[in-house]
């Protein structure tokens, strides 16, 4: 997570914004000068279930891309590319709308436990 | 109609990192509408509500385009002011690029408190698109009933109790009211049919003058359904004729979809917690009243659209 360290300044100043700042140092009228900078705010840690892509089943119809509320399905050249796990909130809509069941939802806890177990095996 | 392969190449105007709840219908609706503007320059206005609150938490913005926040009640006035200023600057030769203007408002911000400012903007004929994201209550402040809340719904200000089974009044028909402004384009659409949303949004951006679109935009918190089921649920809203898809272009009414068979309203109500009490013994009359309302409105709509006013076969 990289909060408060992007270019929020007016007229290109690169002053970082921090909670202990004086209000006079904030941008006028609370303006934000960098379109789409919420991309640097990660909502992926909200997720309790994780969508996982089954490459062999996918027919690249992009219905999942159409219905993701968080723009977290990345497509390249009109094909499914990957999930943006930094922002995906795990709502499960993509898995539900996929016509060929190429997306499965897994519990994040379960994934953590398995990763832990495989680490211990090594 | 462009394919999803083509549409996925359009630059994303509503990016991740916003703080809408997981699975919120607004994220889907907004992405679909803005995607239909394709490569145009877009200025977005937004009434206070979940969408605005979740997308512009300082110092972040999820809007990958020009954006102006207004108060709860004046998105229509704000976006028309922006459009008027743009026209003037263009006339003076101070801007040469072309822009499109779109405002989003919730049902509270549109059917209720923002209604007069929207009505004025439509009457003045600004070249704008206004999109109502209708989740049928004031969700951002904790699910209070609005004039878009359906009869029978349990909200915090129309609580279902022993004596009163949820909201007493039927919904206001805002799309018809907007059509009565004699604007070039007014339409009602549903995300279960993305092609319909896309076509209507594209048309709204393309027409000269004001356009209005009403989108049913479910809120998993306020409606209390299983979050992944959003598309299925909206499909039920359309199949039960609770939310008909139609458009009014230059005064001509057109129905865009006619269900093949009579689907009872229970199919839409049942998956939602806000209607759960209606299925308790003694509340059958409420479901009957909702069904009657839906059927009557359907027949009136068919008549307006120049179709034979009849219910689908059972
Ligand atoms: C004049 C005014 N009154 C009340 C509020 C508090 N308020 C903020 S958002 C909101 C509800 C928004 O409901 P709606 O327009 O339906 O949008 P939703 O959150 O449901 O998408 C309210 C009452 C306000 N911001 N301004
Ligand atoms: S909906 Fe399913 S098949 Fe279509 S692109 Fe997404 S994962 Fe692939
Ligand atoms: S789970 Fe939800 S947020 Fe994550 S990619 Fe699928 S649709 Fe998007
Ligand atoms: S409360 Fe409802 S409308 Fe608001 S962000 Fe959450 S799901 Fe969306
Ligand atoms: Mg609302």
Coordinates of C-alpha atoms and ligand atoms in Angstrom, one line a residue:
Chain A
X1 CA 0.0 0.0 0.0
X2 CA 1.4 3.4 -0.9
X3 CA -0.9 6.0 0.6
X4 CA -0.3 9.8 0.6
X5 CA 2.8 9.7 -1.5
X6 CA 1.7 10.6 -5.0
X7 CA 1.5 13.9 -6.8
X8 CA -1.5 15.6 -5.2
X9 CA -0.1 19.1 -5.4
X10 CA -1.4 21.9 -7.4
X11 CA 0.6 23.0 -10.4
X12 CA 2.9 20.0 -10.2
X13 CA 4.3 20.4 -6.7
X14 CA 5.2 17.0 -5.4
X15 CA 4.5 17.6 -1.7
X16 CA 3.4 14.5 0.1
X17 CA 0.1 14.7 2.1
X18 CA 0.2 13.5 5.6
X19 CA -2.3 13.4 8.5
X20 CA -0.3 15.9 10.6
X21 CA -0.2 18.5 7.8
X22 CA -1.6 22.0 8.2
X23 CA -4.9 22.5 6.3
X24 CA -3.3 25.4 4.4
X25 CA -0.9 22.9 2.8
X26 CA -3.8 20.9 1.3
X27 CA -5.0 21.5 -2.2
X28 CA -7.4 24.3 -2.8
X29 CA -11.1 23.1 -2.5
X30 CA -9.8 19.6 -1.9
X31 CA -9.1 19.3 -5.6
X32 CA -7.3 16.2 -6.8
X33 CA -5.0 16.7 -9.8
X34 CA -4.2 13.1 -10.7
X35 CA -7.1 11.3 -12.4
X36 CA -7.6 7.7 -11.3
X37 CA -5.1 7.9 -8.4
X38 CA -7.3 5.6 -6.3
X39 CA -5.4 2.8 -8.2
X40 CA -2.7 3.4 -5.6
X41 CA -5.1 2.6 -2.8
X42 CA -5.4 -1.1 -2.4
X43 CA -8.7 -2.7 -1.6
X44 CA -7.6 -6.3 -2.2
X45 CA -7.2 -6.9 1.5
X46 CA -11.0 -6.6 1.9
X47 CA -11.2 -10.0 0.2
X48 CA -12.2 -13.1 2.1
X49 CA -12.7 -15.2 -1.0
X50 CA -10.4 -15.2 -4.1
X51 CA -11.3 -15.7 -7.7
X52 CA -9.0 -18.1 -9.5
X53 CA -8.8 -18.4 -13.2
X54 CA -9.0 -21.7 -15.0
X55 CA -7.0 -21.0 -18.2
X56 CA -8.0 -24.2 -20.0
X57 CA -11.7 -23.6 -19.7
X58 CA -11.7 -19.8 -20.5
X59 CA -13.2 -18.9 -23.9
X60 CA -12.2 -15.2 -23.5
X61 CA -15.7 -13.9 -23.8
X62 CA -14.9 -11.1 -21.3
X63 CA -18.3 -11.3 -19.6
X64 CA -16.4 -11.3 -16.3
X65 CA -14.7 -8.0 -17.3
X66 CA -18.0 -6.5 -18.1
X67 CA -19.5 -7.2 -14.7
X68 CA -16.6 -6.6 -12.3
X69 CA -17.6 -3.6 -10.1
X70 CA -14.0 -2.9 -9.3
X71 CA -12.4 -3.0 -12.8
X72 CA -10.2 -5.9 -11.4
X73 CA -10.2 -8.1 -14.5
X74 CA -7.3 -7.1 -16.7
X75 CA -7.7 -7.8 -20.4
X76 CA -5.0 -7.6 -23.0
X77 CA -5.8 -7.4 -26.8
X78 CA -9.4 -8.3 -26.1
X79 CA -8.6 -11.4 -24.0
X80 CA -8.7 -12.3 -20.4
X81 CA -5.3 -11.6 -19.0
X82 CA -5.4 -11.7 -15.1
X83 CA -7.0 -10.6 -12.0
X84 CA -5.9 -7.4 -10.3
X85 CA -5.7 -8.8 -6.8
X86 CA -4.6 -5.5 -5.5
X87 CA -8.1 -4.2 -5.9
X88 CA -10.4 -7.2 -6.3
X89 CA -12.7 -7.3 -3.3
X90 CA -13.8 -10.9 -3.9
X91 CA -17.5 -10.2 -4.5
X92 CA -17.8 -13.4 -6.6
X93 CA -19.8 -11.9 -9.4
X94 CA -17.2 -12.8 -12.1
X95 CA -17.4 -16.5 -11.1
X96 CA -21.2 -16.4 -11.2
X97 CA -21.5 -14.8 -14.6
X98 CA -18.8 -16.8 -16.4
X99 CA -20.7 -19.0 -18.8
X100 CA -18.2 -21.9 -18.8
X101 CA -17.2 -21.9 -15.1
X102 CA -13.7 -20.9 -15.7
X103 CA -13.5 -19.0 -12.4
X104 CA -13.6 -20.6 -9.0
X105 CA -13.8 -18.9 -5.7
X106 CA -11.4 -20.1 -2.9
X107 CA -11.3 -19.0 0.7
X108 CA -8.3 -16.7 1.4
X109 CA -7.8 -18.5 4.7
X110 CA -7.7 -21.8 3.0
X111 CA -5.2 -20.5 0.5
X112 CA -3.0 -19.0 3.3
X113 CA -3.1 -22.4 5.2
X114 CA -2.1 -24.3 2.0
X115 CA 0.7 -21.9 1.3
X116 CA 1.9 -22.2 4.9
X117 CA 1.8 -26.0 4.6
X118 CA 3.7 -26.2 1.4
X119 CA 6.3 -23.8 2.9
X120 CA 6.7 -26.1 5.9
X121 CA 7.2 -29.1 3.6
X122 CA 10.2 -27.5 1.9
Chain B
X1 CA -22.9 -3.1 -31.7
X2 CA -19.3 -3.3 -30.6
X3 CA -18.1 -6.6 -29.1
X4 CA -16.7 -7.0 -25.6
X5 CA -13.3 -7.6 -27.1
X6 CA -13.5 -4.2 -28.7
X7 CA -15.0 -2.5 -25.7
X8 CA -12.4 -3.9 -23.3
X9 CA -9.8 -1.8 -25.2
X10 CA -11.6 1.5 -24.3
X11 CA -9.7 3.3 -21.5
X12 CA -11.2 2.6 -18.1
X13 CA -12.8 5.7 -16.7
X14 CA -13.8 4.3 -13.3
X15 CA -10.8 2.5 -11.8
X16 CA -10.2 0.2 -8.9
X17 CA -9.4 1.5 -5.4
X18 CA -12.8 3.0 -4.8
X19 CA -14.5 2.1 -1.6
X20 CA -17.9 0.9 -2.8
X21 CA -18.9 -2.3 -1.0
X22 CA -17.8 -5.6 -2.6
X23 CA -20.3 -6.4 -5.4
X24 CA -22.0 -3.0 -5.4
X25 CA -24.2 -2.5 -8.5
X26 CA -23.0 1.1 -8.9
X27 CA -19.5 0.0 -9.9
X28 CA -21.0 -2.1 -12.7
X29 CA -23.5 0.5 -13.9
X30 CA -20.9 3.3 -14.0
X31 CA -18.3 1.3 -15.8
X32 CA -20.9 0.2 -18.5
X33 CA -22.2 3.8 -19.1
X34 CA -18.8 5.4 -19.3
X35 CA -17.4 2.6 -21.5
X36 CA -20.1 3.6 -24.0
X37 CA -18.6 7.1 -24.4
X38 CA -15.7 5.2 -26.1
X39 CA -12.8 7.7 -26.9
X40 CA -14.7 10.9 -26.2
X41 CA -13.5 13.4 -23.5
X42 CA -15.9 13.1 -20.6
X43 CA -16.7 15.3 -17.7
X44 CA -18.5 13.5 -14.9
X45 CA -20.7 15.2 -12.2
X46 CA -22.0 13.3 -9.2
X47 CA -24.6 13.9 -6.5
X48 CA -23.7 12.9 -3.0
X49 CA -24.5 9.3 -2.3
X50 CA -22.6 6.0 -2.1
X51 CA -21.0 6.5 -5.5
X52 CA -19.6 9.9 -4.8
X53 CA -18.6 9.2 -1.2
X54 CA -16.8 5.9 -2.1
X55 CA -15.0 7.2 -5.2
X56 CA -13.6 10.6 -4.1
X57 CA -12.1 10.0 -0.6
X58 CA -9.4 12.7 -0.4
X59 CA -6.7 12.6 -1.7
X60 CA -7.9 9.8 -4.0
X61 CA -10.2 9.7 -6.9
X62 CA -11.4 6.7 -8.9
X63 CA -12.4 8.9 -11.8
X64 CA -9.9 8.7 -14.6
X65 CA -11.5 11.7 -16.3
X66 CA -12.6 15.2 -15.3
X67 CA -14.9 15.1 -12.3
X68 CA -16.9 17.6 -10.3
X69 CA -18.6 16.9 -7.1
X70 CA -21.9 18.7 -6.2
X71 CA -24.1 18.6 -3.2
X72 CA -26.8 15.9 -2.7
X73 CA -29.5 18.0 -4.4
X74 CA -27.9 19.7 -7.3
X75 CA -26.1 17.3 -9.7
X76 CA -28.4 18.5 -12.5
X77 CA -27.7 22.1 -11.9
X78 CA -23.9 21.5 -11.5
X79 CA -23.5 19.6 -14.7
X80 CA -25.6 22.0 -16.7
X81 CA -23.4 24.9 -15.3
X82 CA -20.3 23.0 -16.5
X83 CA -21.8 22.5 -19.9
X84 CA -22.9 26.1 -20.2
X85 CA -19.4 27.3 -19.2
X86 CA -17.9 25.0 -21.7
X87 CA -20.1 26.3 -24.5
X88 CA -19.2 29.8 -23.7
X89 CA -15.4 29.1 -23.6
X90 CA -15.8 27.3 -26.8
X91 CA -17.5 30.2 -28.4
X92 CA -14.7 32.5 -27.2
X93 CA -12.1 30.2 -28.7
X94 CA -10.6 29.3 -25.4
X95 CA -11.3 25.5 -25.7
X96 CA -11.1 23.6 -28.9
X97 CA -11.5 20.0 -27.7
X98 CA -15.0 18.4 -27.7
X99 CA -16.5 17.2 -24.4
X100 CA -19.4 15.1 -23.3
X101 CA -21.1 15.8 -19.9
X102 CA -22.7 13.2 -17.7
X103 CA -24.1 13.3 -14.1
X104 CA -24.8 10.4 -11.9
X105 CA -27.2 10.5 -9.0
X106 CA -28.7 7.9 -6.7
X107 CA -32.5 7.5 -6.4
X108 CA -32.6 9.7 -3.3
X109 CA -30.6 12.3 -5.2
X110 CA -32.7 12.1 -8.3
X111 CA -36.3 11.0 -7.5
X112 CA -36.4 13.1 -4.4
X113 CA -34.0 15.9 -3.3
X114 CA -32.3 16.5 -6.7
X115 CA -35.6 16.4 -8.6
X116 CA -36.1 20.1 -9.2
X117 CA -32.6 20.8 -10.2
X118 CA -32.8 17.9 -12.7
X119 CA -36.1 19.0 -14.0
X120 CA -34.7 22.5 -14.6
X121 CA -31.6 21.2 -16.4
X122 CA -33.8 19.1 -18.7
X123 CA -36.2 22.0 -19.4
X124 CA -33.3 24.3 -20.3
X125 CA -32.1 21.8 -22.9
X126 CA -28.5 21.4 -21.9
X127 CA -26.5 18.9 -23.9
X128 CA -26.0 16.5 -21.0
X129 CA -26.7 13.0 -20.0
X130 CA -28.2 12.3 -16.5
X131 CA -28.0 8.8 -15.2
X132 CA -30.0 7.7 -12.1
X133 CA -28.4 4.7 -10.3
X134 CA -31.6 3.4 -8.7
X135 CA -31.0 1.1 -5.7
X136 CA -34.4 2.0 -4.3
X137 CA -33.3 3.7 -1.0
X138 CA -30.9 6.1 0.6
X139 CA -28.2 3.6 1.0
X140 CA -25.3 5.8 1.9
X141 CA -26.9 7.0 5.1
X142 CA -28.2 3.6 6.2
X143 CA -31.1 2.4 4.0
X144 CA -33.9 5.0 4.4
X145 CA -36.9 4.7 2.1
X146 CA -37.1 7.0 -0.9
X147 CA -39.9 7.6 -3.5
X148 CA -38.1 4.8 -5.5
X149 CA -38.5 2.2 -2.7
X150 CA -40.9 -0.5 -3.8
X151 CA -44.1 -1.1 -1.8
X152 CA -43.5 -3.7 1.0
X153 CA -39.8 -3.1 1.3
X154 CA -38.3 -3.1 4.8
X155 CA -36.1 0.0 5.3
X156 CA -34.9 1.8 8.4
X157 CA -37.6 4.4 7.9
X158 CA -40.3 2.0 6.7
X159 CA -39.6 -0.8 9.0
X160 CA -41.5 -4.1 8.7
X161 CA -43.3 -4.7 12.0
X162 CA -46.3 -6.5 13.4
X163 CA -48.7 -3.8 12.2
X164 CA -47.1 -2.2 9.2
X165 CA -45.5 -4.6 6.7
X166 CA -42.8 -2.3 5.2
X167 CA -43.3 0.7 2.9
X168 CA -46.9 1.5 2.3
X169 CA -46.7 3.4 -1.0
X170 CA -45.8 2.2 -4.5
X171 CA -42.8 3.6 -6.4
X172 CA -42.7 6.9 -8.2
X173 CA -42.4 6.4 -12.0
X174 CA -39.5 8.7 -12.6
X175 CA -38.6 7.5 -16.1
X176 CA -42.1 8.4 -17.3
X177 CA -41.8 11.8 -15.6
X178 CA -38.6 12.5 -17.3
X179 CA -40.1 11.5 -20.6
X180 CA -42.9 14.0 -19.9
X181 CA -40.2 16.8 -20.1
X182 CA -40.3 16.1 -23.9
X183 CA -36.5 15.7 -24.0
X184 CA -34.9 14.0 -27.0
X185 CA -34.1 10.8 -25.1
X186 CA -35.3 9.1 -21.9
X187 CA -34.8 5.4 -21.2
X188 CA -34.9 2.7 -18.5
X189 CA -32.4 -0.1 -18.6
X190 CA -31.0 -3.0 -16.6
X191 CA -27.5 -4.4 -16.2
X192 CA -28.7 -7.9 -16.8
X193 CA -28.7 -6.9 -20.5
X194 CA -25.4 -5.2 -21.0
X195 CA -26.1 -4.7 -24.7
X196 CA -29.2 -2.7 -23.8
X197 CA -27.3 -0.5 -21.3
X198 CA -24.5 0.1 -23.8
X199 CA -26.8 1.0 -26.7
X200 CA -28.8 3.4 -24.5
X201 CA -25.8 5.0 -23.0
X202 CA -24.3 5.5 -26.4
X203 CA -27.5 7.0 -27.8
X204 CA -27.7 9.3 -24.7
X205 CA -24.2 10.5 -25.4
X206 CA -24.9 11.0 -29.1
X207 CA -28.2 12.9 -29.0
X208 CA -28.1 16.7 -29.1
X209 CA -29.7 18.0 -25.9
X210 CA -30.6 16.4 -22.6
X211 CA -30.9 12.6 -22.2
X212 CA -32.0 10.7 -19.1
X213 CA -31.3 7.0 -18.2
X214 CA -32.6 5.1 -15.2
X215 CA -30.6 2.0 -14.3
X216 CA -31.6 -0.5 -11.7
X217 CA -28.4 -0.7 -9.6
X218 CA -28.8 -3.3 -6.8
X219 CA -27.3 -2.7 -3.3
X220 CA -26.4 -6.0 -1.7
X221 CA -26.5 -4.4 1.8
X222 CA -29.9 -2.7 1.5
X223 CA -31.5 -5.5 -0.6
X224 CA -30.0 -8.3 1.4
X225 CA -29.4 -10.9 -1.4
X226 CA -26.5 -13.1 -2.0
X227 CA -23.9 -10.7 -3.5
X228 CA -22.7 -12.9 -6.5
X229 CA -26.3 -13.2 -7.7
X230 CA -26.7 -9.6 -8.9
X231 CA -27.2 -10.3 -12.6
X232 CA -29.6 -13.1 -12.0
X233 CA -31.6 -10.9 -9.6
X234 CA -31.8 -8.0 -12.1
X235 CA -32.9 -10.4 -14.8
X236 CA -35.8 -11.4 -12.5
X237 CA -36.7 -7.7 -12.1
X238 CA -37.0 -7.6 -15.9
X239 CA -38.8 -11.0 -16.3
X240 CA -41.4 -10.2 -13.6
X241 CA -42.0 -6.8 -15.4
X242 CA -41.1 -5.1 -12.1
X243 CA -38.5 -3.1 -14.1
X244 CA -39.4 -2.9 -17.8
X245 CA -36.8 -1.9 -20.3
X246 CA -38.1 0.9 -22.6
X247 CA -37.1 4.1 -24.3
X248 CA -38.8 7.3 -25.3
X249 CA -37.1 9.0 -28.3
X250 CA -38.5 12.4 -29.4
X251 CA -41.8 11.5 -27.8
X252 CA -42.0 8.0 -29.3
X253 CA -42.4 5.3 -26.7
X254 CA -40.8 1.9 -27.5
X255 CA -40.7 -1.3 -25.4
X256 CA -37.3 -3.0 -25.7
X257 CA -38.1 -6.3 -24.2
X258 CA -41.3 -8.4 -23.7
X259 CA -41.1 -11.5 -21.4
X260 CA -42.4 -14.6 -23.1
X261 CA -44.3 -15.8 -20.1
X262 CA -46.0 -14.5 -16.9
X263 CA -43.4 -14.6 -14.2
X264 CA -44.9 -13.9 -10.7
X265 CA -43.4 -11.0 -8.7
X266 CA -42.5 -13.5 -5.9
X267 CA -39.5 -14.6 -8.0
X268 CA -38.0 -11.1 -7.7
X269 CA -39.0 -10.6 -4.1
X270 CA -38.0 -14.0 -2.6
X271 CA -34.2 -13.8 -2.9
X272 CA -34.2 -10.4 -1.0
X273 CA -34.1 -10.0 2.7
X274 CA -35.9 -6.6 2.5
X275 CA -39.0 -8.5 1.4
X276 CA -38.6 -11.6 3.6
X277 CA -41.5 -10.6 6.0
X278 CA -43.9 -10.6 3.0
X279 CA -43.7 -14.3 2.9
X280 CA -44.9 -14.7 6.5
X281 CA -48.5 -15.8 7.0
X282 CA -50.9 -12.8 7.0
X283 CA -48.9 -10.7 4.5
X284 CA -50.1 -12.3 1.3
X285 CA -52.2 -9.2 0.6
X286 CA -49.1 -7.1 0.2
X287 CA -47.6 -9.4 -2.4
X288 CA -51.0 -9.3 -4.2
X289 CA -51.0 -5.5 -4.1
X290 CA -47.4 -5.4 -5.5
X291 CA -48.4 -7.8 -8.3
X292 CA -51.5 -5.7 -9.1
X293 CA -49.4 -2.6 -9.3
X294 CA -46.8 -4.3 -11.6
X295 CA -49.5 -5.7 -13.9
X296 CA -51.4 -2.4 -14.2
X297 CA -48.2 -0.4 -14.9
X298 CA -47.2 -3.0 -17.5
X299 CA -50.6 -2.7 -19.4
X300 CA -50.3 1.1 -19.3
X301 CA -46.8 1.0 -20.6
X302 CA -47.7 -1.4 -23.5
X303 CA -50.5 1.0 -24.5
X304 CA -48.1 4.0 -24.5
X305 CA -45.7 1.9 -26.7
X306 CA -48.5 1.2 -29.2
X307 CA -48.6 -2.5 -28.3
X308 CA -51.6 -4.6 -27.5
X309 CA -52.1 -4.2 -23.7
X310 CA -52.1 -7.8 -22.5
X311 CA -50.2 -9.7 -19.8
X312 CA -47.8 -12.4 -20.9
X313 CA -49.3 -16.0 -21.0
X314 CA -49.2 -17.9 -17.7
Ligands
LIG1 C1 -28.8 18.2 1.8 C2 -28.3 16.9 2.3 N1 -29.1 16.1 3.0 C3 -28.7 14.9 3.5 C4 -27.4 14.5 3.2 C5 -26.9 13.1 3.7 N2 -26.9 12.1 2.6 C6 -25.7 11.8 2.0 S1 -25.8 10.6 0.9 C7 -27.5 10.4 1.3 C8 -28.3 9.3 0.7 C9 -28.0 9.0 -0.7 O1 -29.0 8.2 -1.3 P1 -29.2 8.0 -2.8 O2 -29.2 9.3 -3.5 O3 -30.3 7.0 -3.1 O4 -27.8 7.3 -3.2 P2 -27.2 5.8 -2.7 O5 -26.3 6.1 -1.6 O6 -28.4 5.0 -2.4 O7 -26.5 5.3 -4.0 C10 -27.9 11.3 2.3 C11 -29.2 11.3 2.9 C12 -26.6 15.3 2.4 N3 -25.4 14.9 2.0 N4 -27.1 16.5 1.9
LIG2 S1 -16.3 -15.0 -18.3 FE1 -15.2 -16.9 -18.0 S2 -14.8 -17.6 -20.1 FE2 -15.4 -15.4 -20.3 S3 -13.4 -14.4 -20.2 FE3 -14.1 -14.5 -18.1 S4 -13.1 -16.3 -17.3 FE4 -13.0 -16.4 -19.5
LIG3 S1 -14.4 -11.3 -7.4 FE1 -15.6 -9.4 -7.8 S2 -14.0 -7.7 -7.6 FE2 -12.9 -9.7 -7.8 S3 -12.5 -9.8 -10.0 FE3 -14.4 -11.0 -9.6 S4 -16.0 -9.5 -10.0 FE4 -14.1 -8.3 -9.7
LIG4 S1 -24.2 0.4 0.8 FE1 -25.1 -0.4 -1.1 S2 -25.0 1.2 -2.6 FE2 -23.7 1.8 -0.9 S3 -21.6 1.1 -1.6 FE3 -22.5 -0.6 -0.3 S4 -23.5 -1.9 -1.8 FE4 -23.1 0.0 -2.8
LIG5 MG1 -30.2 5.0 -3.4

